[in-house]
């Protein structure tokens, strides 16, 4: 999304534009992230609603699902969206080059040995799942989100999720709704540690109500073979050794910037913590080479953030006004109920030094939420108290 959205806008603004992609158009979001995840979540939510129809006086006997059919439905949606990008390139006259790119000079890109020159280069190579140095992480049945979102998927009966961030929470919601046993192991004191504390607390209560096991302040020590699959050995918050057994383990501890092999020897931009360092205008330390999205240091790893950054870069290159405000990036988690936020959390606002005023109302005070048997939720607004 950082690449193809920027390319389409670049072409619209009159810049001659080419996109190099070694795999499938759409990047992480479309192929191994947002879109396939949302397709699975939609199916899981429908199944959950059908199974709870009795509370509405509706009779739905024998409700079940076909895992392979659910995967096929997901794949059809992804394929259609990917084809839409390809058609958009043709309509807007964006050149699509299939191959592996390497930047060999500040204005030159080699695509499988063919040199292409350009006044400006935009890097939007995204990220890859982090594989932490946990003994046993290479055992069969230990996967990342890439494997769970592959065309065929993985139908585990029991799933242990290492990581209580956005990726972990969304897969916990999917597999639990499908009737699978789920355990979440998180090293931090709470789930979704980057979000507002009350959101984390509310989500933990909902997940426990749904039967999901949660271990916080827990450190995974190793993964070993067990009689019926795998055993995740971890130390709990009391320092005691515990064991969670499953036939599948999801490593969901984050994503790392991905630009492996992108720069030729002797051409090395400034990096920090394995990501590209950029100016406020997203230019790397090499003049004329820009970067957006997950690949840059300190990035917000969200598809819509990458798109907005890409649009900002091409507007600047085309000498047009910047149309995006990059200071306020909404974030979301597609559990049930869904979570969305923008701006500072209450804790961040207090840390900024101003007196804070908070307004909050439960969603179950809303008639539509009550009628639709929605789970507990709330709306929270954080104000600077003086104004």
XYZ file of C-alpha atoms in Angstrom:
387
model
C 0.000 0.000 0.000
C 2.927 2.362 0.516
C 4.096 1.556 -3.012
C 1.055 1.095 -5.244
C -0.966 3.975 -3.762
C 2.027 6.312 -4.172
C 2.558 5.044 -7.735
C -1.028 5.705 -8.773
C -0.990 9.207 -7.298
C 2.428 9.882 -8.874
C 1.079 8.968 -12.317
C -2.026 11.089 -11.746
C 0.245 14.055 -10.993
C 2.074 13.589 -14.289
C 5.264 11.880 -13.135
C 6.587 8.993 -15.224
C 6.236 6.087 -12.821
C 7.311 2.445 -12.589
C 6.744 -0.098 -9.823
C 9.060 -3.066 -9.279
C 7.507 -5.998 -7.400
C 9.135 -9.409 -7.064
C 5.976 -11.079 -5.771
C 2.297 -10.213 -5.893
C 0.878 -6.707 -6.057
C -0.644 -5.365 -2.867
C 2.160 -6.046 -0.419
C 1.712 -7.318 3.116
C -1.702 -5.721 3.672
C -3.434 -7.372 0.742
C -1.610 -10.703 0.580
C -0.484 -11.532 4.133
C -2.145 -8.981 6.406
C -5.199 -6.778 6.608
C -7.361 -8.196 3.825
C -7.082 -11.985 4.317
C -7.308 -11.443 8.077
C -10.516 -9.434 7.703
C -11.997 -12.076 5.388
C -11.369 -14.763 8.020
C -12.660 -12.524 10.812
C -15.851 -11.843 8.848
C -16.499 -15.565 8.400
C -15.690 -16.268 12.054
C -17.991 -13.479 13.238
C -20.877 -14.765 11.077
C -20.395 -18.253 12.523
C -20.377 -16.877 16.061
C -23.581 -14.919 15.420
C -25.301 -17.993 13.948
C -24.333 -20.116 16.934
C -25.710 -17.527 19.363
C -28.951 -16.985 17.417
C -30.921 -18.756 20.150
C -30.608 -15.638 22.310
C -32.709 -13.823 19.684
C -35.358 -16.551 19.562
C -33.975 -17.954 16.315
C -33.347 -21.655 15.725
C -30.204 -22.612 13.807
C -29.419 -26.286 14.304
C -26.295 -28.010 13.074
C -24.345 -24.832 12.329
C -20.840 -25.734 11.220
C -18.112 -24.597 8.828
C -15.847 -25.957 6.102
C -12.325 -24.666 6.777
C -11.167 -25.153 3.195
C -14.231 -23.376 1.818
C -13.600 -20.439 4.154
C -10.043 -20.240 2.822
C -11.271 -20.319 -0.781
C -13.672 -17.457 -0.072
C -10.792 -15.460 1.442
C -8.605 -16.174 -1.582
C -11.282 -15.028 -4.042
C -11.523 -11.658 -2.265
C -7.742 -11.220 -2.240
C -7.453 -12.193 -5.913
C -10.128 -9.671 -6.926
C -8.459 -6.858 -5.011
C -5.056 -7.739 -6.462
C -6.485 -7.697 -9.988
C -7.999 -4.296 -9.221
C -4.515 -2.906 -8.520
C -3.198 -4.324 -11.791
C -6.086 -2.741 -13.694
C -5.475 0.570 -11.901
C -1.856 0.518 -13.071
C -2.963 0.019 -16.674
C -5.558 2.799 -16.518
C -3.139 5.279 -14.940
C -0.185 4.201 -17.114
C 2.014 2.974 -14.270
C 4.698 0.605 -15.595
C 4.634 -2.677 -13.655
C 7.987 -4.487 -13.637
C 8.043 -8.040 -12.267
C 11.413 -8.882 -10.743
C 13.801 -8.327 -7.860
C 15.146 -4.792 -7.528
C 18.531 -3.661 -6.283
C 19.539 -0.029 -5.948
C 23.003 0.162 -7.490
C 23.473 3.960 -7.497
C 21.511 6.982 -6.191
C 19.518 7.179 -9.440
C 19.749 3.616 -10.724
C 17.776 0.460 -10.002
C 18.743 -2.920 -11.412
C 15.773 -5.241 -12.012
C 17.093 -8.760 -12.505
C 20.165 -7.253 -14.195
C 18.402 -4.575 -16.280
C 19.347 -1.012 -15.273
C 16.611 1.600 -14.924
C 17.332 5.237 -14.128
C 15.059 7.688 -12.347
C 15.275 11.126 -10.776
C 13.769 9.726 -7.570
C 13.437 6.288 -5.986
C 10.793 5.394 -3.395
C 11.367 2.353 -1.170
C 8.159 0.693 0.050
C 9.370 -2.831 0.764
C 7.456 -3.188 4.026
C 8.226 -5.635 6.791
C 8.498 -9.324 7.641
C 7.480 -11.239 10.781
C 10.026 -11.232 13.595
C 11.275 -14.681 14.562
C 12.567 -14.335 18.138
C 15.496 -16.498 19.328
C 13.299 -19.019 21.140
C 14.589 -22.622 21.174
C 12.194 -24.819 19.195
C 10.815 -22.026 17.017
C 11.780 -24.051 13.936
C 9.662 -27.074 14.900
C 6.830 -28.154 12.569
C 3.600 -26.505 13.683
C 5.272 -23.244 14.752
C 4.156 -20.555 12.312
C 3.981 -16.817 11.737
C 1.025 -14.863 10.399
C 2.383 -15.465 6.868
C 1.617 -19.188 7.120
C -1.813 -18.677 8.706
C -2.741 -16.282 5.871
C -1.339 -18.410 3.051
C -3.901 -19.558 0.444
C -4.465 -22.887 2.226
C -4.243 -21.584 5.821
C -3.681 -23.818 8.873
C -6.547 -25.401 10.805
C -5.196 -25.968 14.308
C -7.409 -27.529 16.986
C -5.444 -25.809 19.750
C -3.390 -22.671 19.205
C -0.859 -20.996 21.489
C -0.194 -17.389 20.482
C 3.089 -15.800 21.555
C 2.360 -12.071 21.614
C -0.652 -10.054 22.732
C -0.441 -7.274 20.156
C -2.772 -6.558 17.245
C -1.785 -9.605 15.159
C -2.085 -11.978 18.104
C -5.445 -10.590 19.191
C -7.013 -10.834 15.749
C -5.965 -14.475 15.345
C -7.170 -15.218 18.874
C -10.575 -13.849 17.838
C -10.625 -15.907 14.603
C -9.658 -19.271 16.081
C -11.825 -18.906 19.180
C -14.869 -18.027 17.060
C -14.176 -21.195 15.049
C -14.414 -23.143 18.297
C -10.699 -23.740 18.776
C -8.858 -23.646 22.109
C -6.633 -20.554 22.324
C -3.927 -19.511 24.785
C -2.198 -16.114 24.607
C 1.229 -15.550 26.191
C 2.323 -11.894 26.474
C 5.541 -10.568 28.026
C 4.045 -7.161 28.900
C 1.726 -6.554 31.881
C -1.291 -6.191 29.558
C -2.651 -6.989 26.110
C -2.312 -4.372 23.355
C 0.352 -2.535 25.386
C 0.490 0.378 22.925
C -3.203 1.206 23.343
C -5.199 2.826 26.143
C -5.100 0.830 29.377
C -8.894 0.622 29.657
C -9.082 -0.878 26.155
C -6.560 -3.542 27.192
C -8.436 -4.341 30.399
C -11.800 -4.522 28.671
C -10.449 -6.770 25.914
C -8.838 -9.137 28.418
C -12.167 -9.513 30.254
C -13.993 -10.256 26.995
C -11.442 -12.813 25.836
C -11.481 -14.618 29.185
C -15.294 -14.692 29.045
C -14.992 -16.357 25.623
C -12.741 -19.034 27.106
C -9.347 -17.789 25.925
C -6.484 -18.443 28.351
C -4.245 -15.394 28.905
C -0.824 -15.299 30.569
C 0.603 -11.801 31.136
C 4.078 -10.856 32.395
C 5.114 -14.202 30.932
C 8.371 -15.117 29.193
C 8.534 -17.997 26.716
C 11.582 -20.159 27.440
C 11.346 -22.871 24.766
C 9.052 -24.908 22.548
C 9.343 -28.695 22.602
C 7.616 -31.697 21.051
C 4.773 -33.123 23.111
C 2.644 -36.260 22.885
C -0.187 -34.542 21.016
C 1.782 -31.783 19.273
C 3.823 -29.034 20.895
C 4.426 -27.676 24.381
C 5.300 -24.043 25.035
C 7.296 -23.720 28.241
C 7.073 -20.259 29.820
C 7.780 -18.493 33.083
C 4.716 -16.786 34.580
C 4.548 -13.516 36.525
C 5.386 -15.360 39.752
C 8.542 -16.816 38.215
C 7.089 -20.316 38.069
C 7.544 -22.548 35.036
C 4.317 -23.316 33.167
C 3.357 -25.327 30.099
C 0.764 -24.702 27.369
C 0.138 -27.554 24.927
C -1.252 -27.225 21.413
C -0.904 -28.577 17.893
C -0.049 -25.090 16.604
C 2.018 -22.151 17.878
C 1.793 -18.668 16.378
C 4.802 -16.377 16.840
C 3.226 -12.908 16.755
C 5.831 -10.750 18.469
C 6.026 -8.034 15.829
C 7.441 -7.271 12.405
C 10.865 -6.032 11.249
C 11.768 -3.670 8.419
C 12.458 -5.643 5.241
C 15.022 -4.437 2.717
C 17.276 -7.490 2.511
C 19.609 -7.232 -0.497
C 18.004 -4.012 -1.723
C 21.227 -1.966 -1.695
C 24.298 -2.937 -3.682
C 27.618 -3.283 -1.872
C 29.120 0.109 -1.109
C 25.738 1.894 -1.177
C 24.557 2.000 2.411
C 22.048 4.535 3.765
C 21.822 5.375 7.457
C 19.893 2.839 9.531
C 18.711 2.535 13.118
C 17.579 -0.694 14.786
C 17.529 -2.438 11.425
C 15.319 0.153 9.683
C 15.990 3.085 7.343
C 16.478 6.520 8.889
C 14.535 9.231 7.041
C 14.066 12.985 7.244
C 10.691 14.576 8.012
C 10.085 14.461 4.259
C 10.870 10.707 4.152
C 14.196 11.107 2.356
C 16.938 8.658 3.339
C 20.534 9.742 3.900
C 21.079 9.235 0.146
C 19.692 12.204 -1.782
C 16.836 11.285 -4.107
C 16.049 7.994 -2.362
C 12.909 8.056 -0.207
C 11.180 5.449 1.952
C 7.709 5.009 3.437
C 5.862 2.513 5.599
C 7.181 -0.290 7.784
C 10.689 -0.092 6.326
C 11.500 3.243 8.018
C 12.731 3.639 11.583
C 10.054 4.560 14.125
C 7.237 3.882 11.689
C 3.632 3.213 12.605
C 3.144 -0.213 11.041
C -0.227 0.417 9.458
C -1.201 0.177 5.796
C -3.084 3.469 5.753
C -0.093 5.226 7.334
C 2.193 3.923 4.580
C -0.283 5.070 1.910
C -0.522 8.547 3.420
C 3.264 8.826 3.614
C 3.627 7.727 -0.018
C 1.079 10.307 -1.170
C 2.921 12.980 0.820
C 6.236 12.101 -0.874
C 4.917 12.174 -4.452
C 3.037 15.438 -3.878
C 6.293 17.018 -2.739
C 8.189 15.605 -5.744
C 5.517 16.907 -8.111
C 5.562 20.353 -6.493
C 1.965 20.023 -5.312
C 0.475 20.925 -1.904
C 0.662 18.167 0.716
C -2.892 16.897 1.258
C -2.311 14.531 4.175
C -1.881 15.262 7.883
C 0.590 12.688 9.184
C 0.397 13.803 12.820
C -2.737 11.845 13.714
C -2.872 8.238 12.569
C -5.963 6.203 13.492
C -5.312 2.655 14.670
C -7.691 -0.287 14.798
C -7.975 -3.882 15.979
C -10.588 -6.113 14.366
C -11.656 -8.179 17.337
C -15.365 -8.327 18.315
C -16.298 -5.640 19.206
C -13.807 -3.776 17.042
C -11.387 -1.274 18.590
C -10.431 2.070 17.089
C -8.501 5.049 18.428
C -6.809 8.226 17.312
C -4.669 10.771 19.160
C -3.126 10.456 22.608
C -4.138 7.869 25.168
C -5.072 9.122 28.633
C -1.650 8.093 29.974
C 0.178 9.849 27.122
C -1.859 13.014 27.635
C -1.041 13.053 31.353
C 2.615 12.438 30.599
C 2.570 15.502 28.306
C 2.083 17.613 31.435
C -1.394 19.106 30.950
C -4.359 18.504 33.253
C -6.624 15.960 31.573
C -10.407 15.690 31.438
C -11.923 12.335 30.395
C -15.436 11.633 29.190
C -16.638 8.040 28.871
C -19.865 6.199 28.173
C -20.572 2.452 27.881
C -21.860 1.337 24.489
C -24.479 -0.842 26.189
C -26.235 2.413 27.123
C -26.946 2.701 23.397
C -30.218 1.136 22.233
C -28.852 -0.381 19.022
C -25.966 -2.012 20.904
C -28.407 -3.519 23.387
C -30.794 -4.784 20.683
C -27.954 -6.401 18.728
C -26.609 -8.116 21.873
C -23.219 -6.424 21.474
C -20.504 -7.249 23.970
C -19.314 -4.688 26.476
C -17.581 -1.659 25.036
C -17.136 2.051 25.578
C -16.464 5.379 23.938
C -13.777 7.478 25.609
C -12.725 11.057 24.851
C -9.592 12.625 26.319
C -9.491 16.426 26.536
C -7.013 18.998 27.715
C -8.860 20.257 30.787
C -8.232 24.005 30.293
C -10.003 24.194 26.916
